[in-house]
């Protein structure tokens, strides 16, 4: 089947990076220093071009996306659908095993597709500083891109799982080879945590297949498709609750929600800047996306049962993450990157809280927050990367007064910092406000408690601002960063850093002032989703009830 | 008693589907002669044996696959066909592998006998896959075992090889003793050695549970030894480490395949009742919970294999424990005791053949050059021989069972069969084991790519032929991870074991 554009755009979107990977692998490595440098440049620009084309494709999708069609559990209203039979094999007793190559997008996934394309494009620029194993790096980078994009467009659970696992391998090597001093530990920890989550997902997936007779996620959402006497048949059964929990934990590890978050600070601290950007910008969203695409609509009854638990998980993540981030200001462990890693835990907590509210504004807020966190945190990690590239340290109290030394940098940084705090006029404010609005209706007290996260967030962010950017510049940074002027002609940002940071800053400001382009994308789908979940879940009405 | 005339005609008709085995016997005899006459020609025996395997394979393809012969003691069916193909493929790969094995060529003297025993062993395995008489099963297992004892000690100048061989003989003797004792007990209770007749007897008559349990458990011990299931695995690490790596690879796939074939056939033919209508559901004879017995065996096997593998630093030994763990996964498919389970075992074996032999070839090629199998010496391999290291990683990812590789599909079907049978706890143990196994497989990749980047820059040269072989295996591993319908359909068609009416 062809998409509405006349060519299979989603396939191109997903597998274009694979073509890029093959191209990168085919670039010959030069013998001497100079020709090697040339081949490195070729590989970098191949990646830039490929991810740029991917971004263009994503924009084409955005422009051609019909905002009136809901998707969610209605196969006929998904857009750009590609559906082919992939595996069709006979098996005794089980009978036919049919796996489809089934791609399609709706309002829940379009923002994520855009986010992935944007983040993968901008993160190429900080990758330019990678000097060792350039070929392997960009090959892995592009493979990771395919895995992530695939997760957001797959509508067949098996295919989803394949993409979900596919990105483990490049991620392991990207952290493991190009990471910091404790890279081995961080990489294997990431690998094992994620795999623990996903193997249980595998079992639930097989169980669902037996119950429904199809791997299509959409078929699994319809309770009528469940065969009588199958394992997940009926509603409100213990096995369904267990299965939901298995899926939820699998996704919560990825988000990561407290108490499954401990891999994240390690991974972030050790990963090279661009990989931190991708990790925070896209990978974490796969967890919450998995919840809203798979766990919630397939087991709506279990969502009703565990709804307040999910809200608690969100609330605890918000506060605990913020406290840990604040704790980074303690003497002795002041790591800029770790601070932002913990702030991610906190900000992804808003997403979980928003999803738990089950109100349209809460869920829209959650998806919008996923997008905004992706852009804002990507920026924050790149900002850390900028000074790390120059000073080779990211201790919070080793700096001071950078505003004088790097004024433009400080200006751009302000956008990201204040967006992370939630300053009105920047995108982070809108999504957080929507999440709170929704959550307050359903869980008023939890939401009030979560408000503490905002205050803590302001505290750790402003403290960082004060320590790093204001005050006096320590003597050892007084001289130019790069006296030879080879890498950094001046002290301030260089062209490729502008290329990476400015687009994100524009998106953050634009969506902060005028969020409609993003919100209108998901509106129909979110309303439809809430209507679909309504019979099973608590949808509070605290505000209007008063 | 069968009359003499009938006997002759039975033999004659039986020979029709015994041709592949006969070809192996002829190859074996030819090899002895060739070895005497043409020893000057390098690897002449290898070529002769490959020729023999190919001819035998061709005959296999065109033979009728529904025949009972030799007075009901040997059958030819789709099930044994599948295993025979696996065994032949393994054999061919092993012969190809032996061309480049430094230890064999340097320490093994003239390789003439090597191929002779290889062919002899495959003959034994062929018999095992088709045997339906307990005595024939026993003899066939002995045929393959005796060859394998010699092969594992083939490099007799290397001390650990002789030690491995001796250990193998001792453990082998004990378990075959247990097995023949079990067979005699079962014979005493049922009065027959033929699997079908045992089943028919059990269907009508009641036997005491305890002696029946003891005798079948003793027989299972014999199979468990062949597939290196806990607690009969003690020989495995030492033999796998000591034996030439070609033989280690061989034992880990072909020998296991034969063991599983016999185990499945024994369980289905002797111990289960199956009616025409529900052929795929095996109702097990007697009051013993066979599923539980095998499931426990499986859990012990994979957990022990995986946990002990975590500590291993010698790659051969690590892969030995990993192959114990894989036997555990495969046993999960056996524990299901229906045709779904059998089909998933077959799928697993095919995928396992590709990835395991591939991994062993990688280890061999590298250790040929660096003279060590220690995991430490693999540090920085990713920079010394990027191609081999990358292909090795693909195979290792497949052994972990991550998509999009064949290993994932194999595990997927095993778990599907297990969940289908409602054994959720077993599936949970299985996936937890997969996670444990991740650690030691990744440890190898970590050493190859993350560590020792600046250690030794000298490139490791690997002959193009070997690169191509490993490349093909890794490519197939990826291909069958993405497009696996043919294997599934083939396994499905082979899953039903011929039931003699």
PDB file of C-alpha atoms in Angstrom, chain A residues 349-505:
ATOM      1  CA  UNK A 349       8.010  12.975  35.765  1.00  0.00           C
ATOM      2  CA  UNK A 350       5.698  15.730  34.514  1.00  0.00           C
ATOM      3  CA  UNK A 351       4.984  13.637  31.468  1.00  0.00           C
ATOM      4  CA  UNK A 352       4.033  10.624  33.575  1.00  0.00           C
ATOM      5  CA  UNK A 353       1.880  12.787  35.831  1.00  0.00           C
ATOM      6  CA  UNK A 354       0.169  14.336  32.823  1.00  0.00           C
ATOM      7  CA  UNK A 355      -0.558  10.914  31.346  1.00  0.00           C
ATOM      8  CA  UNK A 356      -1.974   9.698  34.648  1.00  0.00           C
ATOM      9  CA  UNK A 357      -4.440  12.589  34.727  1.00  0.00           C
ATOM     10  CA  UNK A 358      -6.246  11.090  31.712  1.00  0.00           C
ATOM     11  CA  UNK A 359      -7.670  14.470  30.879  1.00  0.00           C
ATOM     12  CA  UNK A 360      -7.240  15.937  27.389  1.00  0.00           C
ATOM     13  CA  UNK A 361      -5.259  18.932  28.576  1.00  0.00           C
ATOM     14  CA  UNK A 362      -3.070  16.725  30.761  1.00  0.00           C
ATOM     15  CA  UNK A 363      -2.246  14.302  27.971  1.00  0.00           C
ATOM     16  CA  UNK A 364      -1.715  17.044  25.408  1.00  0.00           C
ATOM     17  CA  UNK A 365       0.512  18.704  27.956  1.00  0.00           C
ATOM     18  CA  UNK A 366       2.395  15.456  28.473  1.00  0.00           C
ATOM     19  CA  UNK A 367       3.064  14.958  24.765  1.00  0.00           C
ATOM     20  CA  UNK A 368       3.956  18.604  24.362  1.00  0.00           C
ATOM     21  CA  UNK A 369       6.243  18.302  27.378  1.00  0.00           C
ATOM     22  CA  UNK A 370       7.919  15.316  25.698  1.00  0.00           C
ATOM     23  CA  UNK A 371       8.614  17.482  22.690  1.00  0.00           C
ATOM     24  CA  UNK A 372       9.721  20.460  24.739  1.00  0.00           C
ATOM     25  CA  UNK A 373      11.900  18.463  27.043  1.00  0.00           C
ATOM     26  CA  UNK A 374      13.493  16.987  23.960  1.00  0.00           C
ATOM     27  CA  UNK A 375      14.408  20.379  22.573  1.00  0.00           C
ATOM     28  CA  UNK A 376      15.248  22.087  25.865  1.00  0.00           C
ATOM     29  CA  UNK A 377      17.377  19.312  27.324  1.00  0.00           C
ATOM     30  CA  UNK A 378      19.147  18.776  24.024  1.00  0.00           C
ATOM     31  CA  UNK A 379      20.111  22.413  24.217  1.00  0.00           C
ATOM     32  CA  UNK A 380      21.219  22.137  27.822  1.00  0.00           C
ATOM     33  CA  UNK A 381      23.476  19.176  27.063  1.00  0.00           C
ATOM     34  CA  UNK A 382      24.964  20.954  24.106  1.00  0.00           C
ATOM     35  CA  UNK A 383      25.587  23.968  26.293  1.00  0.00           C
ATOM     36  CA  UNK A 384      27.502  21.781  28.701  1.00  0.00           C
ATOM     37  CA  UNK A 385      29.288  20.273  25.736  1.00  0.00           C
ATOM     38  CA  UNK A 386      30.395  23.678  24.536  1.00  0.00           C
ATOM     39  CA  UNK A 387      32.281  24.487  27.704  1.00  0.00           C
ATOM     40  CA  UNK A 388      33.488  20.926  28.115  1.00  0.00           C
ATOM     41  CA  UNK A 389      35.057  21.036  24.661  1.00  0.00           C
ATOM     42  CA  UNK A 390      36.932  24.163  25.677  1.00  0.00           C
ATOM     43  CA  UNK A 391      37.797  23.583  29.303  1.00  0.00           C
ATOM     44  CA  UNK A 392      37.717  19.752  29.459  1.00  0.00           C
ATOM     45  CA  UNK A 393      35.899  19.889  32.745  1.00  0.00           C
ATOM     46  CA  UNK A 394      32.306  20.413  33.741  1.00  0.00           C
ATOM     47  CA  UNK A 395      32.627  20.940  37.472  1.00  0.00           C
ATOM     48  CA  UNK A 396      29.972  23.401  38.499  1.00  0.00           C
ATOM     49  CA  UNK A 397      32.223  25.447  40.718  1.00  0.00           C
ATOM     50  CA  UNK A 398      35.259  25.523  38.502  1.00  0.00           C
ATOM     51  CA  UNK A 399      33.713  28.277  36.457  1.00  0.00           C
ATOM     52  CA  UNK A 400      32.306  31.686  37.042  1.00  0.00           C
ATOM     53  CA  UNK A 401      31.810  34.844  35.077  1.00  0.00           C
ATOM     54  CA  UNK A 402      31.512  33.103  31.733  1.00  0.00           C
ATOM     55  CA  UNK A 403      29.020  35.789  30.773  1.00  0.00           C
ATOM     56  CA  UNK A 404      31.885  38.172  30.302  1.00  0.00           C
ATOM     57  CA  UNK A 405      34.027  35.787  28.367  1.00  0.00           C
ATOM     58  CA  UNK A 406      31.296  34.328  26.143  1.00  0.00           C
ATOM     59  CA  UNK A 407      28.391  36.772  25.910  1.00  0.00           C
ATOM     60  CA  UNK A 408      26.582  35.214  22.922  1.00  0.00           C
ATOM     61  CA  UNK A 409      26.863  31.780  24.434  1.00  0.00           C
ATOM     62  CA  UNK A 410      25.402  33.079  27.668  1.00  0.00           C
ATOM     63  CA  UNK A 411      22.552  34.681  25.797  1.00  0.00           C
ATOM     64  CA  UNK A 412      21.571  31.491  24.009  1.00  0.00           C
ATOM     65  CA  UNK A 413      22.062  29.499  27.167  1.00  0.00           C
ATOM     66  CA  UNK A 414      19.562  31.753  28.974  1.00  0.00           C
ATOM     67  CA  UNK A 415      16.808  30.590  26.617  1.00  0.00           C
ATOM     68  CA  UNK A 416      17.356  26.967  27.519  1.00  0.00           C
ATOM     69  CA  UNK A 417      17.807  27.637  31.215  1.00  0.00           C
ATOM     70  CA  UNK A 418      14.684  29.690  31.586  1.00  0.00           C
ATOM     71  CA  UNK A 419      12.710  27.289  29.421  1.00  0.00           C
ATOM     72  CA  UNK A 420      13.793  24.489  31.755  1.00  0.00           C
ATOM     73  CA  UNK A 421      12.682  26.488  34.760  1.00  0.00           C
ATOM     74  CA  UNK A 422       9.339  27.106  33.104  1.00  0.00           C
ATOM     75  CA  UNK A 423       9.411  30.809  32.427  1.00  0.00           C
ATOM     76  CA  UNK A 424       6.268  32.029  30.628  1.00  0.00           C
ATOM     77  CA  UNK A 425       6.925  32.848  27.025  1.00  0.00           C
ATOM     78  CA  UNK A 426       9.083  29.781  26.520  1.00  0.00           C
ATOM     79  CA  UNK A 427       7.757  26.406  25.460  1.00  0.00           C
ATOM     80  CA  UNK A 428       8.456  24.573  28.720  1.00  0.00           C
ATOM     81  CA  UNK A 429       6.009  26.782  30.574  1.00  0.00           C
ATOM     82  CA  UNK A 430       3.063  25.909  28.394  1.00  0.00           C
ATOM     83  CA  UNK A 431       3.470  22.180  28.572  1.00  0.00           C
ATOM     84  CA  UNK A 432       4.058  22.186  32.312  1.00  0.00           C
ATOM     85  CA  UNK A 433       1.072  24.417  32.863  1.00  0.00           C
ATOM     86  CA  UNK A 434      -1.107  22.085  30.809  1.00  0.00           C
ATOM     87  CA  UNK A 435       0.149  19.070  32.700  1.00  0.00           C
ATOM     88  CA  UNK A 436      -0.618  20.750  35.993  1.00  0.00           C
ATOM     89  CA  UNK A 437      -4.006  21.850  34.779  1.00  0.00           C
ATOM     90  CA  UNK A 438      -4.933  18.327  33.808  1.00  0.00           C
ATOM     91  CA  UNK A 439      -3.384  16.659  36.811  1.00  0.00           C
ATOM     92  CA  UNK A 440      -4.941  19.119  39.209  1.00  0.00           C
ATOM     93  CA  UNK A 441      -8.385  18.076  38.070  1.00  0.00           C
ATOM     94  CA  UNK A 442      -7.740  14.425  38.739  1.00  0.00           C
ATOM     95  CA  UNK A 443      -5.169  14.402  41.523  1.00  0.00           C
ATOM     96  CA  UNK A 444      -5.292  17.813  43.225  1.00  0.00           C
ATOM     97  CA  UNK A 445      -3.095  17.007  46.205  1.00  0.00           C
ATOM     98  CA  UNK A 446      -0.452  15.128  44.287  1.00  0.00           C
ATOM     99  CA  UNK A 447      -0.286  17.999  41.875  1.00  0.00           C
ATOM    100  CA  UNK A 448       0.153  20.542  44.632  1.00  0.00           C
ATOM    101  CA  UNK A 449       3.004  18.433  45.950  1.00  0.00           C
ATOM    102  CA  UNK A 450       4.500  18.238  42.461  1.00  0.00           C
ATOM    103  CA  UNK A 451       4.505  21.999  42.347  1.00  0.00           C
ATOM    104  CA  UNK A 452       7.437  21.771  44.691  1.00  0.00           C
ATOM    105  CA  UNK A 453       9.389  20.437  41.709  1.00  0.00           C
ATOM    106  CA  UNK A 454       9.012  23.773  39.946  1.00  0.00           C
ATOM    107  CA  UNK A 455      10.447  25.629  42.906  1.00  0.00           C
ATOM    108  CA  UNK A 456      13.306  23.175  43.284  1.00  0.00           C
ATOM    109  CA  UNK A 457      13.881  23.369  39.535  1.00  0.00           C
ATOM    110  CA  UNK A 458      14.182  27.126  39.702  1.00  0.00           C
ATOM    111  CA  UNK A 459      16.569  26.746  42.612  1.00  0.00           C
ATOM    112  CA  UNK A 460      19.057  24.377  40.995  1.00  0.00           C
ATOM    113  CA  UNK A 461      18.930  26.093  37.634  1.00  0.00           C
ATOM    114  CA  UNK A 462      19.377  29.621  38.963  1.00  0.00           C
ATOM    115  CA  UNK A 463      22.103  28.469  41.295  1.00  0.00           C
ATOM    116  CA  UNK A 464      23.926  26.963  38.336  1.00  0.00           C
ATOM    117  CA  UNK A 465      23.454  30.133  36.361  1.00  0.00           C
ATOM    118  CA  UNK A 466      24.918  32.133  39.159  1.00  0.00           C
ATOM    119  CA  UNK A 467      27.874  29.847  39.706  1.00  0.00           C
ATOM    120  CA  UNK A 468      28.882  29.266  36.130  1.00  0.00           C
ATOM    121  CA  UNK A 469      27.953  32.371  34.280  1.00  0.00           C
ATOM    122  CA  UNK A 470      28.008  35.206  36.776  1.00  0.00           C
ATOM    123  CA  UNK A 471      30.547  36.295  39.337  1.00  0.00           C
ATOM    124  CA  UNK A 472      34.214  36.452  38.615  1.00  0.00           C
ATOM    125  CA  UNK A 473      36.063  34.462  36.021  1.00  0.00           C
ATOM    126  CA  UNK A 474      38.678  32.252  37.714  1.00  0.00           C
ATOM    127  CA  UNK A 475      42.221  33.207  36.798  1.00  0.00           C
ATOM    128  CA  UNK A 476      42.995  30.030  34.964  1.00  0.00           C
ATOM    129  CA  UNK A 477      40.261  30.710  32.397  1.00  0.00           C
ATOM    130  CA  UNK A 478      41.425  34.278  31.823  1.00  0.00           C
ATOM    131  CA  UNK A 479      43.508  33.494  28.812  1.00  0.00           C
ATOM    132  CA  UNK A 480      41.806  32.494  25.541  1.00  0.00           C
ATOM    133  CA  UNK A 481      40.395  28.926  25.445  1.00  0.00           C
ATOM    134  CA  UNK A 482      42.515  27.961  22.521  1.00  0.00           C
ATOM    135  CA  UNK A 483      45.631  30.124  22.276  1.00  0.00           C
ATOM    136  CA  UNK A 484      46.585  28.610  18.922  1.00  0.00           C
ATOM    137  CA  UNK A 485      43.214  29.625  17.527  1.00  0.00           C
ATOM    138  CA  UNK A 486      42.992  26.443  15.481  1.00  0.00           C
ATOM    139  CA  UNK A 487      39.878  24.936  16.925  1.00  0.00           C
ATOM    140  CA  UNK A 488      38.290  27.942  18.525  1.00  0.00           C
ATOM    141  CA  UNK A 489      39.278  31.183  16.844  1.00  0.00           C
ATOM    142  CA  UNK A 490      37.592  33.245  19.507  1.00  0.00           C
ATOM    143  CA  UNK A 491      36.283  32.399  22.910  1.00  0.00           C
ATOM    144  CA  UNK A 492      32.652  32.477  21.937  1.00  0.00           C
ATOM    145  CA  UNK A 493      30.578  30.066  19.887  1.00  0.00           C
ATOM    146  CA  UNK A 494      31.753  28.845  16.517  1.00  0.00           C
ATOM    147  CA  UNK A 495      29.615  28.299  13.442  1.00  0.00           C
ATOM    148  CA  UNK A 496      28.653  24.667  13.950  1.00  0.00           C
ATOM    149  CA  UNK A 497      27.683  25.381  17.531  1.00  0.00           C
ATOM    150  CA  UNK A 498      25.386  28.093  16.295  1.00  0.00           C
ATOM    151  CA  UNK A 499      23.941  25.608  13.811  1.00  0.00           C
ATOM    152  CA  UNK A 500      23.141  23.229  16.614  1.00  0.00           C
ATOM    153  CA  UNK A 501      21.873  25.673  19.222  1.00  0.00           C
ATOM    154  CA  UNK A 502      20.056  28.409  17.339  1.00  0.00           C
ATOM    155  CA  UNK A 503      17.379  26.254  15.653  1.00  0.00           C
ATOM    156  CA  UNK A 504      16.469  24.746  19.008  1.00  0.00           C
ATOM    157  CA  UNK A 505      16.331  28.170  20.636  1.00  0.00           C
TER     158      UNK A 505
END
